[in-house]
Amino acid sequence: MKIFKYIFLAAIITVSCDDLLEIEPKGEIIADDALQTPQDMQELLNSAYDALRGDGGDFFGGRVQSISEVMSDNIDGSQTNLNNADFRAYYNKTSTFFTGYTQGMFDEPHYVIYRANVLLKNLDLIEGLSEAEQARIGGEAKFLRAICYFELVRLFAQPYGFTPENTHLGVVLRIEPSAEAKNRNTVAEVYEQIVSDLSDAANSLPTSNGVYADAWAAKAYLAKVHFFMHDYETAFNIASDVLNNGPHAFNPDAEEFQARYSPESTNEAIFKMVSNPNDHRGTQLSTHFRSDGDNPPTLRISRDMYEMATADANDLRGQKWYRIDNEGAENEAIFITKYDSVNYFDVPLMHVTELKLIRAEAGLELNTSASINTAVDDINDIRTRAGLAPVSSGVGQASLLNTVREEKRKELVTEGQRFHDLRRRGAAGESDLRIRNSSWDCPGMAIQFPDTEIAGAGGTDVFTPNTEGGC
């Protein structure tokens, strides 16, 4: 029953797997005798992948991306175009314990983390599980745990670099299947665990693993994590390894703009969730962004984002991805068409274009002759595909940094990256950087934990919530 890397989740959790799980109001308990065979372990691993998507798209199926986009400068926050109360709280940086949209997004990754921890605890205890299977299952469990913590710590804490030693609070770190009440770990501790898990996964996973996470997926995420830790040399080198030696190639054809979110998908996807007609993995991306569906999308694009995307009439992304209604009127609405025309599509969580943009920006930050040349090549691959003129290294590092950041914003719009990139830059030294007129480091930039997390940890006597009050 091999159906993942690309997380194909139709019929993933079989009847026997359902018997493994007992869901309680405050979490999930897997009985001590539930895991007896290698098949039991595989089915539990499958269920961890299933929760990665989230029930109805509550995690990587669109909710985490949508929250991140609303907190950036890509979304129109006018009352006409943003009338959902929870999204307005994120937009205004005023989320509270009771912002309901946070709860589902918070629960699903913790199901993944718990199931990963159970798998890791039982690796040496299952009769008939070969050393190769132990390495693979352990690597996949650590990969899944790491990417969940990476998303959680970036939303619920101030970014890496906010304090000199990253001693500011992150999220509660659990590497054992325990519900013990505890306070949040520091951001330094959380990132250390993420790097450790991804490094172990890269070393223990095969380079080809069917539709499950493989070593290349772990390395690609590891490059991204180091990039957000401002470790540009490591990020550049690991990204180069994946791009130069891995099986996923850059697609120079403009068909990529439709293929990235399509049923047929793209070879650029290093790690993705695969949908089918009966099981759409990107439910909430469609709900919040699709412009030609039965209902109008919840989220519309900001005028600032639209003007950047369409500033050059030759830019194919501006031509293909946007629609504007009632231009210039009070009820003007700008829609993204990236997810239109299909009822289901694959959801890439890491793809070659993003990794090239990471390598390019890291290379420019390194500012060596070789790294700048590589960065310019990456930038020009992306610009040429989009119908734009190439750039020259002669324009200088500062200009090239502006270019790669503009290209990243245009390429990854609505994919949940812009907000985190802005905060990373603020923490890296752009102290006057602002996100829609608010300082990158104001308290409201870290969303509030749901009330159930605080109560479950023993209340505020044990758990330290984020500061509320907006920016």
Short mmCIF file of C-alpha atoms in Angstrom, two decimals:
data_model
loop_
_atom_site.label_atom_id
_atom_site.label_comp_id
_atom_site.label_asym_id
_atom_site.label_seq_id
_atom_site.Cartn_x
_atom_site.Cartn_y
_atom_site.Cartn_z
CA MET A 1 0.00 0.00 0.00
CA LYS A 2 2.60 2.56 -1.10
CA ILE A 3 0.78 5.75 -1.87
CA PHE A 4 2.87 8.66 -0.66
CA LYS A 5 5.77 11.18 -1.05
CA TYR A 6 3.38 13.00 -2.93
CA ILE A 7 0.86 12.17 -0.24
CA PHE A 8 -1.82 10.45 -2.29
CA LEU A 9 -4.51 10.14 0.35
CA ALA A 10 -7.41 8.32 -1.21
CA ALA A 11 -7.97 5.12 0.72
CA ILE A 12 -4.93 5.78 2.84
CA ILE A 13 -6.40 4.98 6.19
CA THR A 14 -7.80 1.51 5.99
CA VAL A 15 -10.31 -0.01 8.36
CA SER A 16 -7.52 -1.69 10.28
CA CYS A 17 -5.78 1.66 10.67
CA ASP A 18 -8.91 3.24 12.08
CA ASP A 19 -8.78 0.62 14.81
CA LEU A 20 -5.34 1.92 15.77
CA LEU A 21 -6.57 5.31 16.80
CA GLU A 22 -8.74 6.41 19.65
CA ILE A 23 -9.54 10.10 19.54
CA GLU A 24 -10.31 11.89 22.80
CA PRO A 25 -11.39 15.51 23.33
CA LYS A 26 -7.89 16.65 24.25
CA GLY A 27 -5.92 14.55 21.85
CA GLU A 28 -5.25 11.09 20.65
CA ILE A 29 -4.20 7.86 22.35
CA ILE A 30 -2.79 4.88 20.52
CA ALA A 31 -3.21 1.72 22.56
CA ASP A 32 -0.04 -0.04 23.74
CA ASP A 33 -0.94 -3.20 21.86
CA ALA A 34 -2.13 -1.52 18.66
CA LEU A 35 1.21 -1.79 16.88
CA GLN A 36 2.11 -5.44 16.37
CA THR A 37 3.29 -5.82 12.78
CA PRO A 38 5.19 -3.91 10.08
CA GLN A 39 1.83 -3.33 8.37
CA ASP A 40 0.50 -1.66 11.53
CA MET A 41 3.48 0.68 11.46
CA GLN A 42 2.96 1.50 7.79
CA GLU A 43 -0.72 2.20 8.34
CA LEU A 44 0.05 4.51 11.22
CA LEU A 45 2.61 6.29 9.04
CA ASN A 46 -0.05 6.66 6.36
CA SER A 47 -2.39 8.23 8.89
CA ALA A 48 0.34 10.73 9.82
CA TYR A 49 0.56 11.79 6.17
CA ASP A 50 -3.22 12.06 6.08
CA ALA A 51 -3.28 14.48 9.00
CA LEU A 52 -0.60 16.55 7.26
CA ARG A 53 -3.26 17.68 4.81
CA GLY A 54 -5.70 18.27 7.64
CA ASP A 55 -9.39 17.55 7.88
CA GLY A 56 -10.97 19.57 5.08
CA GLY A 57 -7.63 21.21 4.32
CA ASP A 58 -7.11 22.50 7.87
CA PHE A 59 -3.32 22.39 7.66
CA PHE A 60 -1.31 22.14 4.42
CA GLY A 61 -4.53 21.76 2.45
CA GLY A 62 -4.80 25.54 2.38
CA ARG A 63 -5.42 26.86 5.88
CA VAL A 64 -1.82 27.53 6.88
CA GLN A 65 -1.09 29.13 3.51
CA SER A 66 -4.17 31.35 3.71
CA ILE A 67 -3.37 32.64 7.20
CA SER A 68 0.18 33.49 6.15
CA GLU A 69 -1.03 35.30 3.03
CA VAL A 70 -3.58 37.37 4.97
CA MET A 71 -0.87 38.50 7.38
CA SER A 72 1.35 39.63 4.50
CA ASP A 73 0.77 42.43 1.99
CA ASN A 74 -0.65 40.19 -0.76
CA ILE A 75 -4.32 40.32 0.30
CA ASP A 76 -6.90 43.10 -0.04
CA GLY A 77 -8.02 43.98 3.47
CA SER A 78 -10.81 46.38 2.57
CA GLN A 79 -14.12 45.69 4.25
CA THR A 80 -15.67 44.99 0.85
CA ASN A 81 -13.17 42.28 0.03
CA LEU A 82 -12.31 40.85 3.46
CA ASN A 83 -15.40 40.36 5.59
CA ASN A 84 -14.52 37.10 7.37
CA ALA A 85 -14.06 37.92 11.09
CA ASP A 86 -11.18 35.51 11.71
CA PHE A 87 -9.30 36.63 8.61
CA ARG A 88 -9.80 40.24 9.65
CA ALA A 89 -8.20 39.39 13.00
CA TYR A 90 -5.15 37.96 11.24
CA TYR A 91 -5.05 40.89 8.83
CA ASN A 92 -5.18 43.40 11.70
CA LYS A 93 -2.69 41.36 13.78
CA THR A 94 -5.30 41.03 16.55
CA SER A 95 -5.80 37.26 16.82
CA THR A 96 -6.90 36.06 20.25
CA PHE A 97 -7.41 32.82 22.19
CA PHE A 98 -10.82 32.58 20.55
CA THR A 99 -9.93 33.11 16.88
CA GLY A 100 -11.67 29.97 15.73
CA TYR A 101 -9.82 29.47 12.46
CA THR A 102 -6.60 28.91 14.42
CA GLN A 103 -7.88 25.83 16.25
CA GLY A 104 -8.17 23.45 13.29
CA MET A 105 -4.87 24.62 11.85
CA PHE A 106 -3.22 24.02 15.23
CA ASP A 107 -4.69 20.57 15.92
CA GLU A 108 -3.81 18.78 12.68
CA PRO A 109 0.00 19.15 12.81
CA HIS A 110 -0.06 17.91 16.39
CA TYR A 111 -1.81 14.74 15.24
CA VAL A 112 1.06 14.32 12.78
CA ILE A 113 3.65 14.96 15.48
CA TYR A 114 2.04 12.55 17.94
CA ARG A 115 1.80 9.75 15.39
CA ALA A 116 5.40 10.37 14.32
CA ASN A 117 6.50 10.13 17.94
CA VAL A 118 4.64 6.84 18.42
CA LEU A 119 6.29 5.43 15.32
CA LEU A 120 9.75 6.44 16.51
CA LYS A 121 9.16 4.98 19.96
CA ASN A 122 8.14 1.62 18.49
CA LEU A 123 10.74 1.21 15.75
CA ASP A 124 12.86 -1.26 17.74
CA LEU A 125 9.90 -3.15 19.18
CA ILE A 126 8.11 -4.50 16.12
CA GLU A 127 8.98 -8.06 15.17
CA GLY A 128 9.64 -8.51 11.47
CA LEU A 129 10.54 -4.88 10.79
CA SER A 130 13.80 -4.95 8.86
CA GLU A 131 16.64 -2.48 9.41
CA ALA A 132 15.86 -0.90 6.04
CA GLU A 133 12.20 -0.49 7.00
CA GLN A 134 13.19 0.95 10.37
CA ALA A 135 15.41 3.52 8.67
CA ARG A 136 12.75 4.46 6.13
CA ILE A 137 9.83 4.72 8.56
CA GLY A 138 11.98 6.56 11.10
CA GLY A 139 13.18 8.97 8.44
CA GLU A 140 9.66 9.69 7.21
CA ALA A 141 8.40 10.20 10.76
CA LYS A 142 11.18 12.70 11.50
CA PHE A 143 10.59 14.48 8.19
CA LEU A 144 6.88 14.90 8.94
CA ARG A 145 7.53 16.05 12.50
CA ALA A 146 10.10 18.59 11.30
CA ILE A 147 7.98 20.25 8.62
CA CYS A 148 5.07 20.55 11.06
CA TYR A 149 7.23 22.26 13.68
CA PHE A 150 8.72 24.53 11.00
CA GLU A 151 5.28 25.86 10.06
CA LEU A 152 4.11 26.13 13.65
CA VAL A 153 7.13 28.02 14.97
CA ARG A 154 7.01 30.50 12.09
CA LEU A 155 3.36 31.39 12.77
CA PHE A 156 3.17 31.24 16.57
CA ALA A 157 6.51 32.87 17.43
CA GLN A 158 8.68 35.78 16.44
CA PRO A 159 11.19 34.79 13.75
CA TYR A 160 14.63 33.29 14.12
CA GLY A 161 16.98 36.16 14.94
CA PHE A 162 14.41 38.16 16.92
CA THR A 163 16.69 37.84 19.97
CA PRO A 164 20.50 37.45 19.77
CA GLU A 165 20.53 33.83 21.00
CA ASN A 166 16.97 33.01 19.90
CA THR A 167 15.91 32.60 23.51
CA HIS A 168 12.45 34.02 22.78
CA LEU A 169 9.61 31.54 23.10
CA GLY A 170 8.62 29.30 20.21
CA VAL A 171 6.18 26.39 20.54
CA VAL A 172 5.93 23.38 22.83
CA LEU A 173 8.38 20.77 21.56
CA ARG A 174 7.35 17.14 21.99
CA ILE A 175 9.61 14.34 20.80
CA GLU A 176 7.90 11.65 22.88
CA PRO A 177 4.23 10.57 22.64
CA SER A 178 3.25 12.45 25.80
CA ALA A 179 0.61 15.01 26.69
CA GLU A 180 2.58 16.29 29.68
CA ALA A 181 1.75 19.89 30.54
CA LYS A 182 4.72 22.08 29.69
CA ASN A 183 5.62 25.57 28.61
CA ARG A 184 6.94 26.60 25.22
CA ASN A 185 10.49 25.81 24.19
CA THR A 186 12.74 28.56 22.88
CA VAL A 187 12.96 29.21 19.17
CA ALA A 188 16.59 28.05 19.29
CA GLU A 189 15.52 24.68 20.72
CA VAL A 190 12.73 24.23 18.17
CA TYR A 191 14.99 25.00 15.20
CA GLU A 192 17.70 22.74 16.59
CA GLN A 193 15.19 19.86 16.65
CA ILE A 194 13.95 20.66 13.15
CA VAL A 195 17.50 20.61 11.75
CA SER A 196 18.29 17.39 13.60
CA ASP A 197 15.15 15.66 12.30
CA LEU A 198 15.65 16.76 8.71
CA SER A 199 19.34 15.84 8.79
CA ASP A 200 18.49 12.37 10.09
CA ALA A 201 15.78 12.03 7.46
CA ALA A 202 18.15 13.05 4.66
CA ASN A 203 20.64 10.44 5.81
CA SER A 204 18.20 7.58 6.40
CA LEU A 205 15.65 7.97 3.60
CA PRO A 206 16.23 6.45 0.16
CA THR A 207 16.79 8.78 -2.78
CA SER A 208 13.70 7.25 -4.37
CA ASN A 209 10.75 6.31 -2.21
CA GLY A 210 7.74 5.95 -4.44
CA VAL A 211 5.17 8.52 -3.47
CA TYR A 212 6.49 9.07 0.05
CA ALA A 213 9.04 11.61 1.30
CA ASP A 214 12.57 10.80 0.16
CA ALA A 215 16.06 12.09 0.89
CA TRP A 216 15.74 14.87 -1.69
CA ALA A 217 12.60 16.21 -0.01
CA ALA A 218 14.37 16.24 3.36
CA LYS A 219 17.37 18.06 1.87
CA ALA A 220 15.19 20.63 0.12
CA TYR A 221 13.41 21.45 3.37
CA LEU A 222 16.74 21.51 5.19
CA ALA A 223 17.99 24.14 2.74
CA LYS A 224 14.86 26.21 3.40
CA VAL A 225 15.22 25.94 7.17
CA HIS A 226 18.87 27.03 7.08
CA PHE A 227 17.84 29.93 4.85
CA PHE A 228 15.36 31.08 7.51
CA MET A 229 18.12 30.72 10.10
CA HIS A 230 20.21 33.17 8.03
CA ASP A 231 22.76 30.40 7.42
CA TYR A 232 23.09 31.29 3.75
CA GLU A 233 26.16 29.21 2.96
CA THR A 234 24.57 25.97 4.17
CA ALA A 235 21.27 26.82 2.47
CA PHE A 236 23.08 27.58 -0.80
CA ASN A 237 25.13 24.37 -0.71
CA ILE A 238 22.24 22.04 0.15
CA ALA A 239 19.96 23.66 -2.41
CA SER A 240 22.67 23.22 -5.02
CA ASP A 241 22.97 19.54 -4.16
CA VAL A 242 19.24 19.01 -4.69
CA LEU A 243 19.06 21.13 -7.85
CA ASN A 244 22.21 19.74 -9.43
CA ASN A 245 21.94 16.08 -8.42
CA GLY A 246 18.29 15.38 -7.65
CA PRO A 247 15.66 13.97 -10.01
CA HIS A 248 13.49 17.11 -10.20
CA ALA A 249 14.32 19.54 -13.00
CA PHE A 250 13.34 23.14 -13.61
CA ASN A 251 10.61 23.43 -16.22
CA PRO A 252 11.53 26.26 -18.64
CA ASP A 253 8.12 26.15 -20.33
CA ALA A 254 5.36 28.60 -19.39
CA GLU A 255 3.03 25.62 -19.03
CA GLU A 256 4.45 25.42 -15.52
CA PHE A 257 2.15 28.26 -14.46
CA GLN A 258 -0.83 25.98 -14.99
CA ALA A 259 0.86 22.68 -14.16
CA ARG A 260 1.97 23.55 -10.63
CA TYR A 261 -1.60 23.32 -9.30
CA SER A 262 -3.20 20.77 -11.59
CA PRO A 263 -4.31 17.13 -11.50
CA GLU A 264 -1.37 16.20 -13.74
CA SER A 265 1.07 18.20 -11.64
CA THR A 266 4.70 18.89 -12.50
CA ASN A 267 8.08 17.21 -12.22
CA GLU A 268 9.22 20.32 -10.36
CA ALA A 269 7.40 19.09 -7.25
CA ILE A 270 9.97 17.79 -4.77
CA PHE A 271 7.29 17.07 -2.16
CA LYS A 272 3.58 17.41 -2.76
CA MET A 273 0.14 16.21 -1.79
CA VAL A 274 -1.57 14.30 -4.57
CA SER A 275 -5.30 14.67 -5.16
CA ASN A 276 -7.79 12.60 -7.11
CA PRO A 277 -11.40 13.25 -8.18
CA ASN A 278 -12.73 11.91 -4.88
CA ASP A 279 -10.12 13.38 -2.56
CA HIS A 280 -9.03 16.98 -3.13
CA ARG A 281 -5.93 17.83 -1.09
CA GLY A 282 -6.15 21.59 -1.67
CA THR A 283 -9.70 22.15 -0.48
CA GLN A 284 -9.09 25.42 1.32
CA LEU A 285 -6.88 26.83 -1.43
CA SER A 286 -9.90 26.43 -3.69
CA THR A 287 -12.31 27.82 -1.08
CA HIS A 288 -10.28 30.93 -0.38
CA PHE A 289 -8.77 31.72 -3.78
CA ARG A 290 -10.57 30.04 -6.70
CA SER A 291 -12.30 32.76 -8.70
CA ASP A 292 -14.48 30.70 -11.03
CA GLY A 293 -16.14 28.37 -8.53
CA ASP A 294 -19.74 28.19 -7.38
CA ASN A 295 -19.05 30.70 -4.59
CA PRO A 296 -16.86 33.81 -4.64
CA PRO A 297 -13.44 33.33 -3.03
CA THR A 298 -12.92 34.43 0.56
CA LEU A 299 -9.66 36.21 -0.24
CA ARG A 300 -8.85 38.72 -2.98
CA ILE A 301 -5.49 40.13 -4.08
CA SER A 302 -4.17 43.51 -2.95
CA ARG A 303 -3.77 46.32 -5.45
CA ASP A 304 -0.06 46.48 -4.53
CA MET A 305 0.47 42.82 -5.42
CA TYR A 306 -1.51 43.17 -8.64
CA GLU A 307 0.43 46.22 -9.78
CA MET A 308 3.75 44.47 -9.21
CA ALA A 309 2.58 41.36 -11.09
CA THR A 310 1.31 43.35 -14.07
CA ALA A 311 3.90 46.15 -14.15
CA ASP A 312 5.56 44.57 -17.19
CA ALA A 313 2.97 43.72 -19.83
CA ASN A 314 5.20 40.86 -21.03
CA ASP A 315 5.06 39.06 -17.66
CA LEU A 316 3.11 35.87 -18.32
CA ARG A 317 2.28 35.49 -14.64
CA GLY A 318 0.49 38.81 -14.68
CA GLN A 319 -1.33 37.76 -17.82
CA LYS A 320 -2.33 34.27 -16.66
CA TRP A 321 -2.91 34.52 -12.91
CA TYR A 322 -5.08 37.60 -12.37
CA ARG A 323 -8.57 38.88 -13.09
CA ILE A 324 -9.89 42.26 -12.03
CA ASP A 325 -13.56 43.21 -11.72
CA ASN A 326 -14.94 46.76 -11.50
CA GLU A 327 -11.50 48.30 -11.88
CA GLY A 328 -11.25 51.70 -10.24
CA ALA A 329 -14.64 51.45 -8.58
CA GLU A 330 -15.32 51.27 -4.85
CA ASN A 331 -16.18 47.59 -5.20
CA GLU A 332 -13.06 46.72 -7.24
CA ALA A 333 -12.01 43.10 -6.71
CA ILE A 334 -8.79 41.45 -7.87
CA PHE A 335 -8.79 37.67 -8.10
CA ILE A 336 -6.02 35.12 -8.42
CA THR A 337 -6.76 32.52 -11.10
CA LYS A 338 -3.95 30.14 -10.13
CA TYR A 339 -6.42 27.55 -8.84
CA ASP A 340 -9.19 28.00 -11.44
CA SER A 341 -10.68 25.63 -14.00
CA VAL A 342 -10.08 22.39 -12.06
CA ASN A 343 -12.04 20.77 -9.24
CA TYR A 344 -8.98 19.11 -7.72
CA PHE A 345 -5.24 19.58 -8.03
CA ASP A 346 -1.99 18.47 -6.47
CA VAL A 347 -0.50 20.71 -3.78
CA PRO A 348 3.29 21.10 -3.98
CA LEU A 349 4.80 21.91 -0.59
CA MET A 350 8.31 22.23 -2.00
CA HIS A 351 9.16 22.70 -5.66
CA VAL A 352 12.16 23.48 -7.84
CA THR A 353 11.19 27.09 -8.54
CA GLU A 354 11.02 27.89 -4.83
CA LEU A 355 14.34 26.16 -4.20
CA LYS A 356 16.00 28.11 -7.02
CA LEU A 357 14.70 31.34 -5.50
CA ILE A 358 16.08 30.29 -2.10
CA ARG A 359 19.47 29.48 -3.64
CA ALA A 360 19.51 32.74 -5.58
CA GLU A 361 18.80 34.91 -2.55
CA ALA A 362 21.22 32.94 -0.38
CA GLY A 363 23.88 33.29 -3.08
CA LEU A 364 23.38 37.04 -3.23
CA GLU A 365 23.62 37.29 0.56
CA LEU A 366 26.93 35.38 0.38
CA ASN A 367 28.08 37.95 -2.19
CA THR A 368 30.91 35.96 -3.76
CA SER A 369 31.63 35.98 -7.46
CA ALA A 370 30.61 32.33 -7.87
CA SER A 371 27.46 32.56 -5.77
CA ILE A 372 26.33 35.73 -7.56
CA ASN A 373 26.79 34.06 -10.95
CA THR A 374 24.67 31.10 -9.82
CA ALA A 375 22.05 33.48 -8.44
CA VAL A 376 21.85 35.39 -11.71
CA ASP A 377 21.41 32.12 -13.63
CA ASP A 378 18.56 31.10 -11.31
CA ILE A 379 16.88 34.49 -11.57
CA ASN A 380 17.14 34.49 -15.34
CA ASP A 381 15.73 30.97 -15.65
CA ILE A 382 12.63 32.18 -13.84
CA ARG A 383 12.40 35.54 -15.62
CA THR A 384 12.90 34.03 -19.06
CA ARG A 385 10.12 31.52 -18.47
CA ALA A 386 7.86 34.39 -17.45
CA GLY A 387 8.61 36.29 -20.67
CA LEU A 388 10.89 38.89 -19.07
CA ALA A 389 14.32 40.13 -20.09
CA PRO A 390 17.33 38.63 -18.28
CA VAL A 391 19.31 40.62 -15.73
CA SER A 392 23.07 41.08 -15.55
CA SER A 393 25.36 40.62 -12.57
CA GLY A 394 26.72 44.06 -13.42
CA VAL A 395 23.71 45.81 -11.88
CA GLY A 396 25.09 45.08 -8.41
CA GLN A 397 24.12 43.01 -5.39
CA ALA A 398 21.51 45.39 -3.97
CA SER A 399 19.62 45.57 -7.26
CA LEU A 400 19.78 41.80 -7.71
CA LEU A 401 18.44 41.24 -4.18
CA ASN A 402 15.47 43.46 -4.99
CA THR A 403 14.92 41.53 -8.21
CA VAL A 404 15.01 38.06 -6.66
CA ARG A 405 12.64 39.16 -3.90
CA GLU A 406 10.21 40.57 -6.45
CA GLU A 407 10.43 37.36 -8.48
CA LYS A 408 9.78 35.29 -5.37
CA ARG A 409 6.74 37.36 -4.45
CA LYS A 410 5.33 37.02 -7.97
CA GLU A 411 6.07 33.30 -8.35
CA LEU A 412 4.88 32.20 -4.91
CA VAL A 413 1.86 34.45 -4.49
CA THR A 414 -0.85 32.73 -2.36
CA GLU A 415 1.54 29.87 -1.50
CA GLY A 416 2.08 31.17 2.04
CA GLN A 417 5.68 32.41 1.80
CA ARG A 418 5.60 36.21 1.62
CA PHE A 419 4.82 36.89 5.30
CA HIS A 420 7.66 34.69 6.52
CA ASP A 421 10.12 36.19 4.05
CA LEU A 422 9.38 39.71 5.25
CA ARG A 423 9.85 38.80 8.91
CA ARG A 424 13.05 36.89 8.10
CA ARG A 425 14.45 39.98 6.44
CA GLY A 426 13.51 42.12 9.44
CA ALA A 427 15.27 39.75 11.80
CA ALA A 428 18.30 39.66 9.49
CA GLY A 429 18.91 43.37 9.91
CA GLU A 430 16.26 45.36 7.99
CA SER A 431 15.10 46.83 11.27
CA ASP A 432 12.87 49.47 9.67
CA LEU A 433 10.99 46.94 7.51
CA ARG A 434 7.23 47.24 7.77
CA ILE A 435 4.37 44.98 6.75
CA ARG A 436 1.42 47.15 5.78
CA ASN A 437 2.58 50.01 8.00
CA SER A 438 3.30 47.77 11.00
CA SER A 439 6.77 46.93 12.25
CA TRP A 440 7.87 43.39 11.33
CA ASP A 441 8.45 42.58 15.01
CA CYS A 442 5.32 43.98 16.66
CA PRO A 443 3.58 41.53 19.04
CA GLY A 444 0.63 40.81 16.74
CA MET A 445 2.92 39.31 14.09
CA ALA A 446 2.93 36.08 16.14
CA ILE A 447 -0.59 34.70 16.16
CA GLN A 448 -2.20 33.74 19.44
CA PHE A 449 -2.43 30.12 20.55
CA PRO A 450 -5.93 28.64 20.74
CA ASP A 451 -7.58 28.51 24.16
CA THR A 452 -7.54 24.69 24.15
CA GLU A 453 -3.74 24.62 23.91
CA ILE A 454 -3.34 26.98 26.83
CA ALA A 455 -5.92 25.16 28.97
CA GLY A 456 -4.51 21.76 28.05
CA ALA A 457 -1.03 22.82 29.11
CA GLY A 458 -2.30 23.74 32.57
CA GLY A 459 -3.33 27.34 31.98
CA THR A 460 -1.20 30.45 32.07
CA ASP A 461 0.49 29.27 35.28
CA VAL A 462 2.35 26.77 33.06
CA PHE A 463 1.96 28.04 29.52
CA THR A 464 3.04 31.49 28.31
CA PRO A 465 0.72 32.78 25.57
CA ASN A 466 1.65 35.46 23.06
CA THR A 467 1.06 39.09 23.82
CA GLU A 468 -2.21 40.34 22.35
CA GLY A 469 -3.21 43.81 21.25
CA GLY A 470 -2.18 44.05 17.64
CA CYS A 471 0.44 46.36 16.20
#
